[in-house]
Amino acid sequence: MRDRRLFNLFAANSKRGSFRADAASNTIELYDLIVSSEIEAEWYGGVSLQGFAKAMRGMAGTVHVRINSPGGDVFAGVGIAQIMREYDGEIVAHVDGYAASAASVVAIAADKVVMAPASMMMIHKAWTWGIGNADDLMATAELLEKIDGQLAEGYAARGSKDAATFMNLMAAETWLTPQEAIDCGLADEMAGEKDKAATNARARWDVSAFERAPAPPAAQGDDKIRAAVEAALAERDRQDRDKAAAIVAAEQERGQRRRRAQLLARTA
């Protein structure tokens, strides 16, 4: 499915991500957009269904899929999820930043979902746009309803709430914290506090294409820079105040000396 907002998401995040598979450690890093084809991957960056399938063929035993993705093509996400479900072994999904939109579909296909403390999972109704007459647009709406129904059923199959509840959450474009994802059954546990990279991971992506996206987090490096600048400005302000106070004191001293001189001149 295609929508102008999806194109905006792709354009804003083109070439920002990375996709890596390491058979030695059985780890796949899906830190990228989810795109519909290898041609689209060449244009925007991102991982396609074909690319993910190729990576999975090199794996054996327990596989760790590390996810930081703003989402992308819903059918590619569904296909990747199916490849994961058919894998002959355990798959653990680690949400290191965002598992948004189609990336949430990928995450919940794992046998176990672990979310970093500052990570987020987002679910929403499918996007598209249509051209044609009333019949064409009604057919497009019916297709979207079917896709939304399938997504809601998928969340319900993994989660602890029914499909109707998940449909309402999708309609609200819901951004779930780790605890909220655990509470509705889409995640199993939260990673330890030692994992503090999620804020930096989320800061990589521009998610402004979504209607209810949270404010972009500041990366830890940006926090350090901001703190250093604020400290420098505070020190400059302190120095300026000290200089101003010294000038005032000097003027007061000069004024007192002038008044004393004037008084002596009158009494001489």
XYZ file of C-alpha atoms in Angstrom:
268
model
C 0.000 0.000 0.000
C 1.203 3.490 -0.761
C 0.394 6.846 0.795
C 1.916 10.292 0.510
C 2.776 10.121 4.201
C 4.705 6.916 3.558
C 6.640 8.642 0.794
C 7.292 11.499 3.225
C 8.550 9.003 5.809
C 10.869 7.407 3.259
C 12.123 10.741 1.916
C 12.804 12.145 5.390
C 14.755 9.051 6.418
C 16.433 8.075 3.152
C 19.829 6.412 3.700
C 19.750 7.035 7.458
C 19.532 3.397 8.458
C 21.493 0.196 8.201
C 20.795 -3.502 7.859
C 23.336 -6.091 8.932
C 23.299 -9.846 9.455
C 26.048 -11.635 11.387
C 25.816 -15.426 11.151
C 28.650 -15.851 13.660
C 26.563 -14.292 16.445
C 23.160 -15.139 14.909
C 22.218 -11.469 15.035
C 20.254 -9.404 12.541
C 20.209 -5.617 12.961
C 17.098 -4.177 11.360
C 17.958 -0.534 11.934
C 16.262 0.647 8.781
C 13.086 1.323 6.846
C 11.052 -1.648 5.601
C 10.663 -1.339 1.833
C 8.769 -3.276 -0.811
C 11.633 -4.294 -3.112
C 15.377 -4.292 -3.683
C 14.891 -1.493 -6.219
C 13.221 0.617 -3.543
C 16.038 -0.320 -1.146
C 18.585 1.042 -3.605
C 16.659 4.293 -3.844
C 15.760 4.945 -0.193
C 17.921 2.506 1.676
C 15.991 0.060 3.814
C 15.522 -3.682 3.993
C 13.234 -5.585 1.645
C 11.518 -8.934 2.107
C 14.107 -10.467 -0.235
C 17.002 -9.001 1.717
C 15.660 -10.236 5.043
C 14.963 -13.719 3.665
C 18.548 -13.956 2.415
C 19.856 -12.949 5.852
C 17.726 -15.567 7.612
C 19.034 -18.338 5.364
C 22.460 -17.916 6.938
C 21.204 -18.416 10.503
C 20.984 -21.476 12.752
C 19.918 -21.817 16.380
C 18.537 -18.895 18.380
C 18.447 -15.703 16.337
C 18.418 -12.205 17.820
C 16.670 -9.591 15.671
C 17.542 -6.111 16.881
C 14.977 -3.548 15.711
C 15.091 0.212 15.391
C 12.767 1.084 12.533
C 10.126 3.725 11.820
C 8.280 1.149 9.712
C 7.466 1.151 6.034
C 5.652 -1.125 3.618
C 2.969 -3.180 5.362
C 3.109 -6.171 2.999
C 6.893 -6.383 3.273
C 6.509 -6.287 7.056
C 3.919 -9.070 6.955
C 6.215 -11.130 4.711
C 9.210 -10.667 7.020
C 7.030 -11.667 9.975
C 6.012 -14.860 8.176
C 9.634 -15.765 7.459
C 10.360 -15.354 11.163
C 7.407 -17.524 12.168
C 8.533 -20.295 9.806
C 12.106 -20.282 11.106
C 13.108 -23.589 12.695
C 14.436 -22.178 15.948
C 13.817 -19.477 18.531
C 13.812 -15.808 17.548
C 14.219 -13.042 20.109
C 13.302 -9.509 19.020
C 15.071 -6.662 20.790
C 13.395 -3.274 20.304
C 16.386 -0.954 20.612
C 14.616 2.246 19.533
C 11.401 2.235 17.510
C 9.308 -0.702 16.368
C 6.820 1.529 14.612
C 4.137 0.734 12.062
C 5.207 -2.257 9.937
C 8.179 -2.809 12.255
C 5.752 -3.647 15.070
C 4.394 -6.471 12.907
C 7.932 -7.782 12.558
C 8.678 -7.490 16.278
C 5.639 -9.424 17.478
C 6.425 -12.330 15.132
C 9.352 -13.242 17.396
C 9.048 -15.880 20.106
C 10.144 -13.290 22.664
C 10.086 -9.483 22.547
C 12.438 -7.467 24.762
C 12.157 -3.666 24.750
C 14.860 -1.229 25.805
C 13.814 1.159 28.630
C 13.304 4.216 26.388
C 12.089 2.372 23.276
C 8.587 2.586 21.779
C 6.272 0.400 19.731
C 3.620 2.023 17.541
C 0.546 0.526 15.906
C -1.817 2.302 13.505
C -4.292 1.718 10.692
C -2.929 1.144 7.212
C -2.273 4.063 4.874
C -2.914 4.394 1.164
C -4.199 6.813 -1.425
C -6.525 6.193 -4.354
C -7.399 7.601 -7.761
C -10.598 6.858 -9.606
C -14.345 7.060 -9.377
C -16.545 6.369 -6.377
C -16.508 2.621 -7.019
C -12.712 2.596 -7.151
C -12.391 4.532 -3.910
C -14.958 2.342 -2.146
C -13.011 -0.740 -3.246
C -9.818 0.829 -1.869
C -11.564 1.532 1.441
C -12.763 -2.075 1.606
C -9.210 -3.295 1.005
C -7.902 -1.042 3.784
C -10.548 -2.394 6.141
C -9.431 -5.943 5.358
C -5.783 -5.071 5.988
C -6.651 -3.341 9.256
C -8.699 -6.340 10.320
C -5.806 -8.690 9.590
C -3.385 -6.493 11.518
C -5.739 -6.269 14.509
C -6.163 -10.063 14.488
C -2.383 -10.443 14.388
C -1.888 -8.167 17.394
C -4.679 -9.988 19.245
C -3.125 -13.387 18.512
C 0.119 -12.230 20.116
C -1.353 -9.935 22.736
C -3.649 -10.103 25.731
C -6.501 -8.019 24.320
C -9.105 -8.756 21.653
C -9.005 -7.585 18.058
C -11.591 -4.845 18.654
C -9.430 -3.308 21.369
C -6.377 -3.407 19.141
C -8.402 -1.858 16.319
C -9.211 1.073 18.601
C -5.537 1.417 19.524
C -4.622 1.356 15.840
C -7.221 4.013 15.026
C -5.655 6.239 17.690
C -2.125 5.683 16.301
C -0.914 4.435 19.667
C 2.732 4.800 20.726
C 3.407 2.204 23.411
C 6.072 2.477 26.074
C 7.775 -0.803 27.047
C 5.476 -1.270 30.047
C 2.368 -0.486 27.989
C 3.466 -2.989 25.343
C 4.014 -5.593 28.057
C 0.611 -4.833 29.604
C -1.198 -5.496 26.314
C 0.886 -8.589 25.526
C 2.906 -7.287 22.586
C 6.184 -7.459 24.522
C 7.483 -9.848 27.152
C 10.007 -7.885 29.168
C 12.044 -4.726 29.441
C 15.807 -4.762 29.086
C 17.956 -3.812 32.074
C 18.688 -0.199 32.925
C 22.256 -0.665 31.704
C 20.865 -0.456 28.172
C 20.535 3.315 27.712
C 21.016 3.497 23.964
C 17.322 3.657 23.005
C 17.101 7.450 23.157
C 20.027 7.776 20.765
C 18.493 5.081 18.556
C 15.120 6.832 18.342
C 16.796 10.170 17.662
C 18.075 8.750 14.371
C 14.612 8.829 12.790
C 12.290 11.565 11.597
C 8.799 10.281 12.449
C 6.962 13.534 11.742
C 5.027 11.812 8.930
C 2.884 10.199 11.631
C 0.016 12.209 13.124
C 0.699 11.567 16.819
C 4.441 11.027 16.840
C 6.132 11.858 20.142
C 8.487 14.802 20.302
C 11.859 13.788 18.883
C 14.180 12.676 21.679
C 17.534 14.382 22.051
C 20.455 12.038 21.569
C 22.769 11.676 24.553
C 25.545 13.321 22.567
C 23.248 16.266 21.898
C 22.442 16.436 25.605
C 26.135 16.709 26.418
C 26.647 19.431 23.844
C 23.572 21.295 25.077
C 24.738 20.995 28.687
C 28.192 22.292 27.762
C 26.709 25.258 25.878
C 24.333 26.069 28.735
C 27.200 25.859 31.225
C 29.325 28.172 29.074
C 26.458 30.656 28.763
C 25.839 30.533 32.503
C 29.539 31.186 33.185
C 29.530 34.095 30.731
C 26.440 35.527 32.443
C 28.151 35.200 35.821
C 31.246 36.966 34.539
C 29.107 39.718 33.013
C 27.296 40.194 36.326
C 30.609 40.341 38.182
C 31.929 42.926 35.721
C 28.756 44.985 36.030
C 28.953 44.852 39.816
C 32.615 45.917 39.711
C 31.763 48.839 37.411
C 28.942 49.955 39.714
C 31.214 49.701 42.754
C 33.956 51.688 40.988
C 31.463 54.379 39.954
C 30.163 54.599 43.490
C 33.722 54.918 44.815
C 34.529 57.660 42.277
C 31.307 59.459 43.203
C 32.184 59.337 46.866
C 35.680 60.698 46.147
C 34.220 63.574 44.103
C 31.769 64.439 46.848
C 34.565 64.404 49.453
C 36.714 66.640 47.242
C 33.826 69.052 46.712
C 33.180 69.196 50.446
C 36.855 69.910 51.203
C 36.900 72.640 48.550
C 33.934 74.391 50.149
C 35.467 74.283 53.646
C 38.968 75.343 52.587
